[in-house]
Amino acid sequence: QVQLVESGGGLVQAGGSLRLSCAASGRTFSSYSMAWFRQAPGKEREFVSGIRWNGITTYYADSVKGRFTISRDNAKNTVYLQMNSLKPEDTAVYYCAVRSGTITSSTSEYAYWGQGTQVTVSA
């Protein structure tokens, strides 16, 4: 019912920036939230940031606060993740996800996922 297409990943040096995009299509929920997760090799998928579609309510993992910014463009049905001051520890596959209702940090509560985009930060 909902399709998510991600873009913007790549290779960047420590201290650099990347902007990830997640375009949503298809029939979505009346009230929903979108979020970014990431998963490094051998590690559990972790919550990075989330946003209500109205853009008013946002949440960030402690590890990215002050460096990452989530935003949305309703006209384009797109959510963005601006990543600044990147560190090697940020290296992971980044996933966009959507769920009905409020923002949560639990992967199991999101019904739809994007394909993932690789972010690699070199030292």
C-alpha atoms as a PDB file:
ATOM      1  CA  GLN A   1       0.000   0.000   0.000  1.00  0.00           C
ATOM      2  CA  VAL A   2       2.925   2.334   0.708  1.00  0.00           C
ATOM      3  CA  GLN A   3       6.173   2.440  -1.209  1.00  0.00           C
ATOM      4  CA  LEU A   4       9.293   4.206   0.029  1.00  0.00           C
ATOM      5  CA  VAL A   5      12.193   5.099  -2.238  1.00  0.00           C
ATOM      6  CA  GLU A   6      15.420   6.330  -0.681  1.00  0.00           C
ATOM      7  CA  SER A   7      18.343   8.193  -2.183  1.00  0.00           C
ATOM      8  CA  GLY A   8      21.320  10.310  -1.188  1.00  0.00           C
ATOM      9  CA  GLY A   9      23.672   7.800   0.377  1.00  0.00           C
ATOM     10  CA  GLY A  10      27.325   7.635  -0.518  1.00  0.00           C
ATOM     11  CA  LEU A  11      30.907   7.912   0.631  1.00  0.00           C
ATOM     12  CA  VAL A  12      32.033  10.954   2.585  1.00  0.00           C
ATOM     13  CA  GLN A  13      34.981  11.899   4.767  1.00  0.00           C
ATOM     14  CA  ALA A  14      34.637  12.483   8.494  1.00  0.00           C
ATOM     15  CA  GLY A  15      33.262  15.943   9.163  1.00  0.00           C
ATOM     16  CA  GLY A  16      31.380  16.019   5.887  1.00  0.00           C
ATOM     17  CA  SER A  17      27.671  16.091   5.157  1.00  0.00           C
ATOM     18  CA  LEU A  18      25.051  14.086   3.309  1.00  0.00           C
ATOM     19  CA  ARG A  19      21.351  14.594   2.725  1.00  0.00           C
ATOM     20  CA  LEU A  20      19.145  11.529   2.508  1.00  0.00           C
ATOM     21  CA  SER A  21      15.732  11.598   0.852  1.00  0.00           C
ATOM     22  CA  CYS A  22      12.763   9.275   1.225  1.00  0.00           C
ATOM     23  CA  ALA A  23       9.920   9.655  -1.257  1.00  0.00           C
ATOM     24  CA  ALA A  24       6.600   8.075  -0.331  1.00  0.00           C
ATOM     25  CA  SER A  25       3.936   6.915  -2.755  1.00  0.00           C
ATOM     26  CA  GLY A  26       0.775   4.867  -2.698  1.00  0.00           C
ATOM     27  CA  ARG A  27      -2.099   4.986  -0.273  1.00  0.00           C
ATOM     28  CA  THR A  28      -0.848   5.853   3.191  1.00  0.00           C
ATOM     29  CA  PHE A  29      -2.476   6.303   6.600  1.00  0.00           C
ATOM     30  CA  SER A  30      -4.629   9.205   7.762  1.00  0.00           C
ATOM     31  CA  SER A  31      -2.270   9.958  10.640  1.00  0.00           C
ATOM     32  CA  TYR A  32       1.250   8.618  10.428  1.00  0.00           C
ATOM     33  CA  SER A  33       4.883   9.047  11.305  1.00  0.00           C
ATOM     34  CA  MET A  34       8.049   8.471   9.347  1.00  0.00           C
ATOM     35  CA  ALA A  35      11.429   7.577  10.722  1.00  0.00           C
ATOM     36  CA  TRP A  36      15.022   6.855   9.828  1.00  0.00           C
ATOM     37  CA  PHE A  37      16.801   3.775  11.139  1.00  0.00           C
ATOM     38  CA  ARG A  38      20.312   2.536  10.527  1.00  0.00           C
ATOM     39  CA  GLN A  39      22.073  -0.791  10.762  1.00  0.00           C
ATOM     40  CA  ALA A  40      25.796  -1.378  10.843  1.00  0.00           C
ATOM     41  CA  PRO A  41      27.258  -4.814  10.026  1.00  0.00           C
ATOM     42  CA  GLY A  42      26.724  -7.248  12.874  1.00  0.00           C
ATOM     43  CA  LYS A  43      24.650  -4.778  14.870  1.00  0.00           C
ATOM     44  CA  GLU A  44      20.974  -4.364  15.635  1.00  0.00           C
ATOM     45  CA  ARG A  45      18.959  -1.903  13.606  1.00  0.00           C
ATOM     46  CA  GLU A  46      18.650   1.310  15.607  1.00  0.00           C
ATOM     47  CA  PHE A  47      16.386   4.328  15.587  1.00  0.00           C
ATOM     48  CA  VAL A  48      17.946   7.537  14.292  1.00  0.00           C
ATOM     49  CA  SER A  49      15.165  10.099  13.939  1.00  0.00           C
ATOM     50  CA  GLY A  50      11.413  10.384  13.481  1.00  0.00           C
ATOM     51  CA  ILE A  51       8.865  12.974  12.409  1.00  0.00           C
ATOM     52  CA  ARG A  52       5.094  13.362  12.246  1.00  0.00           C
ATOM     53  CA  TRP A  53       3.897  14.293   8.789  1.00  0.00           C
ATOM     54  CA  ASN A  54       2.922  17.748  10.046  1.00  0.00           C
ATOM     55  CA  GLY A  55       6.597  18.339  10.784  1.00  0.00           C
ATOM     56  CA  ILE A  56       5.958  19.705  14.257  1.00  0.00           C
ATOM     57  CA  THR A  57       7.003  16.719  16.355  1.00  0.00           C
ATOM     58  CA  THR A  58      10.490  15.298  15.908  1.00  0.00           C
ATOM     59  CA  TYR A  59      12.757  12.929  17.834  1.00  0.00           C
ATOM     60  CA  TYR A  60      16.447  12.132  17.619  1.00  0.00           C
ATOM     61  CA  ALA A  61      18.681   9.453  19.012  1.00  0.00           C
ATOM     62  CA  ASP A  62      21.199  10.856  21.487  1.00  0.00           C
ATOM     63  CA  SER A  63      24.038   9.797  19.222  1.00  0.00           C
ATOM     64  CA  VAL A  64      22.938  12.156  16.434  1.00  0.00           C
ATOM     65  CA  LYS A  65      21.418  15.103  18.296  1.00  0.00           C
ATOM     66  CA  GLY A  66      22.912  18.380  17.177  1.00  0.00           C
ATOM     67  CA  ARG A  67      24.307  16.837  14.001  1.00  0.00           C
ATOM     68  CA  PHE A  68      21.308  15.417  12.124  1.00  0.00           C
ATOM     69  CA  THR A  69      18.095  17.194  11.162  1.00  0.00           C
ATOM     70  CA  ILE A  70      14.907  15.555   9.937  1.00  0.00           C
ATOM     71  CA  SER A  71      12.424  17.497   7.824  1.00  0.00           C
ATOM     72  CA  ARG A  72       9.643  16.992   5.340  1.00  0.00           C
ATOM     73  CA  ASP A  73       8.221  18.477   2.157  1.00  0.00           C
ATOM     74  CA  ASN A  74       4.564  17.525   1.931  1.00  0.00           C
ATOM     75  CA  ALA A  75       4.254  18.855  -1.607  1.00  0.00           C
ATOM     76  CA  LYS A  76       6.813  16.267  -2.678  1.00  0.00           C
ATOM     77  CA  ASN A  77       5.701  13.581  -0.208  1.00  0.00           C
ATOM     78  CA  THR A  78       9.311  13.386   0.855  1.00  0.00           C
ATOM     79  CA  VAL A  79      11.179  13.195   4.157  1.00  0.00           C
ATOM     80  CA  TYR A  80      14.805  14.260   4.451  1.00  0.00           C
ATOM     81  CA  LEU A  81      17.649  13.562   6.817  1.00  0.00           C
ATOM     82  CA  GLN A  82      20.370  16.198   6.764  1.00  0.00           C
ATOM     83  CA  MET A  83      23.510  14.682   8.264  1.00  0.00           C
ATOM     84  CA  ASN A  84      26.312  17.027   9.270  1.00  0.00           C
ATOM     85  CA  SER A  85      29.606  16.501  11.077  1.00  0.00           C
ATOM     86  CA  LEU A  86      29.579  12.869  10.075  1.00  0.00           C
ATOM     87  CA  LYS A  87      31.694  10.388  11.996  1.00  0.00           C
ATOM     88  CA  PRO A  88      32.975   6.931  11.046  1.00  0.00           C
ATOM     89  CA  GLU A  89      30.559   5.560  13.648  1.00  0.00           C
ATOM     90  CA  ASP A  90      27.697   6.790  11.446  1.00  0.00           C
ATOM     91  CA  THR A  91      28.619   4.259   8.779  1.00  0.00           C
ATOM     92  CA  ALA A  92      25.594   2.031   8.191  1.00  0.00           C
ATOM     93  CA  VAL A  93      22.742   1.214   5.880  1.00  0.00           C
ATOM     94  CA  TYR A  94      20.055   3.826   6.465  1.00  0.00           C
ATOM     95  CA  TYR A  95      16.401   2.862   6.131  1.00  0.00           C
ATOM     96  CA  CYS A  96      13.251   4.937   5.875  1.00  0.00           C
ATOM     97  CA  ALA A  97      10.104   3.562   7.512  1.00  0.00           C
ATOM     98  CA  VAL A  98       6.468   4.576   8.054  1.00  0.00           C
ATOM     99  CA  ARG A  99       3.801   3.602  10.555  1.00  0.00           C
ATOM    100  CA  SER A 100       0.307   4.624  11.552  1.00  0.00           C
ATOM    101  CA  GLY A 101       0.247   6.714  14.703  1.00  0.00           C
ATOM    102  CA  THR A 102       2.958   8.303  16.807  1.00  0.00           C
ATOM    103  CA  ILE A 103       6.713   8.122  16.505  1.00  0.00           C
ATOM    104  CA  THR A 104       8.325   5.118  18.172  1.00  0.00           C
ATOM    105  CA  SER A 105      11.869   3.805  18.220  1.00  0.00           C
ATOM    106  CA  SER A 106      10.912   0.153  17.792  1.00  0.00           C
ATOM    107  CA  THR A 107      11.605  -1.414  14.411  1.00  0.00           C
ATOM    108  CA  SER A 108       8.804  -3.950  14.856  1.00  0.00           C
ATOM    109  CA  GLU A 109       6.155  -1.225  14.952  1.00  0.00           C
ATOM    110  CA  TYR A 110       6.840   0.094  11.450  1.00  0.00           C
ATOM    111  CA  ALA A 111       4.886  -1.579   8.678  1.00  0.00           C
ATOM    112  CA  TYR A 112       6.690  -0.285   5.604  1.00  0.00           C
ATOM    113  CA  TRP A 113      10.361   0.101   4.813  1.00  0.00           C
ATOM    114  CA  GLY A 114      12.499   1.493   2.058  1.00  0.00           C
ATOM    115  CA  GLN A 115      15.250  -0.421   0.322  1.00  0.00           C
ATOM    116  CA  GLY A 116      18.016   1.157   2.367  1.00  0.00           C
ATOM    117  CA  THR A 117      20.876   3.377   1.278  1.00  0.00           C
ATOM    118  CA  GLN A 118      24.513   2.919   2.233  1.00  0.00           C
ATOM    119  CA  VAL A 119      26.326   5.686   4.084  1.00  0.00           C
ATOM    120  CA  THR A 120      30.062   5.258   4.509  1.00  0.00           C
ATOM    121  CA  VAL A 121      32.146   7.747   6.473  1.00  0.00           C
ATOM    122  CA  SER A 122      35.893   7.427   6.143  1.00  0.00           C
ATOM    123  CA  ALA A 123      38.333   8.555   8.799  1.00  0.00           C
END
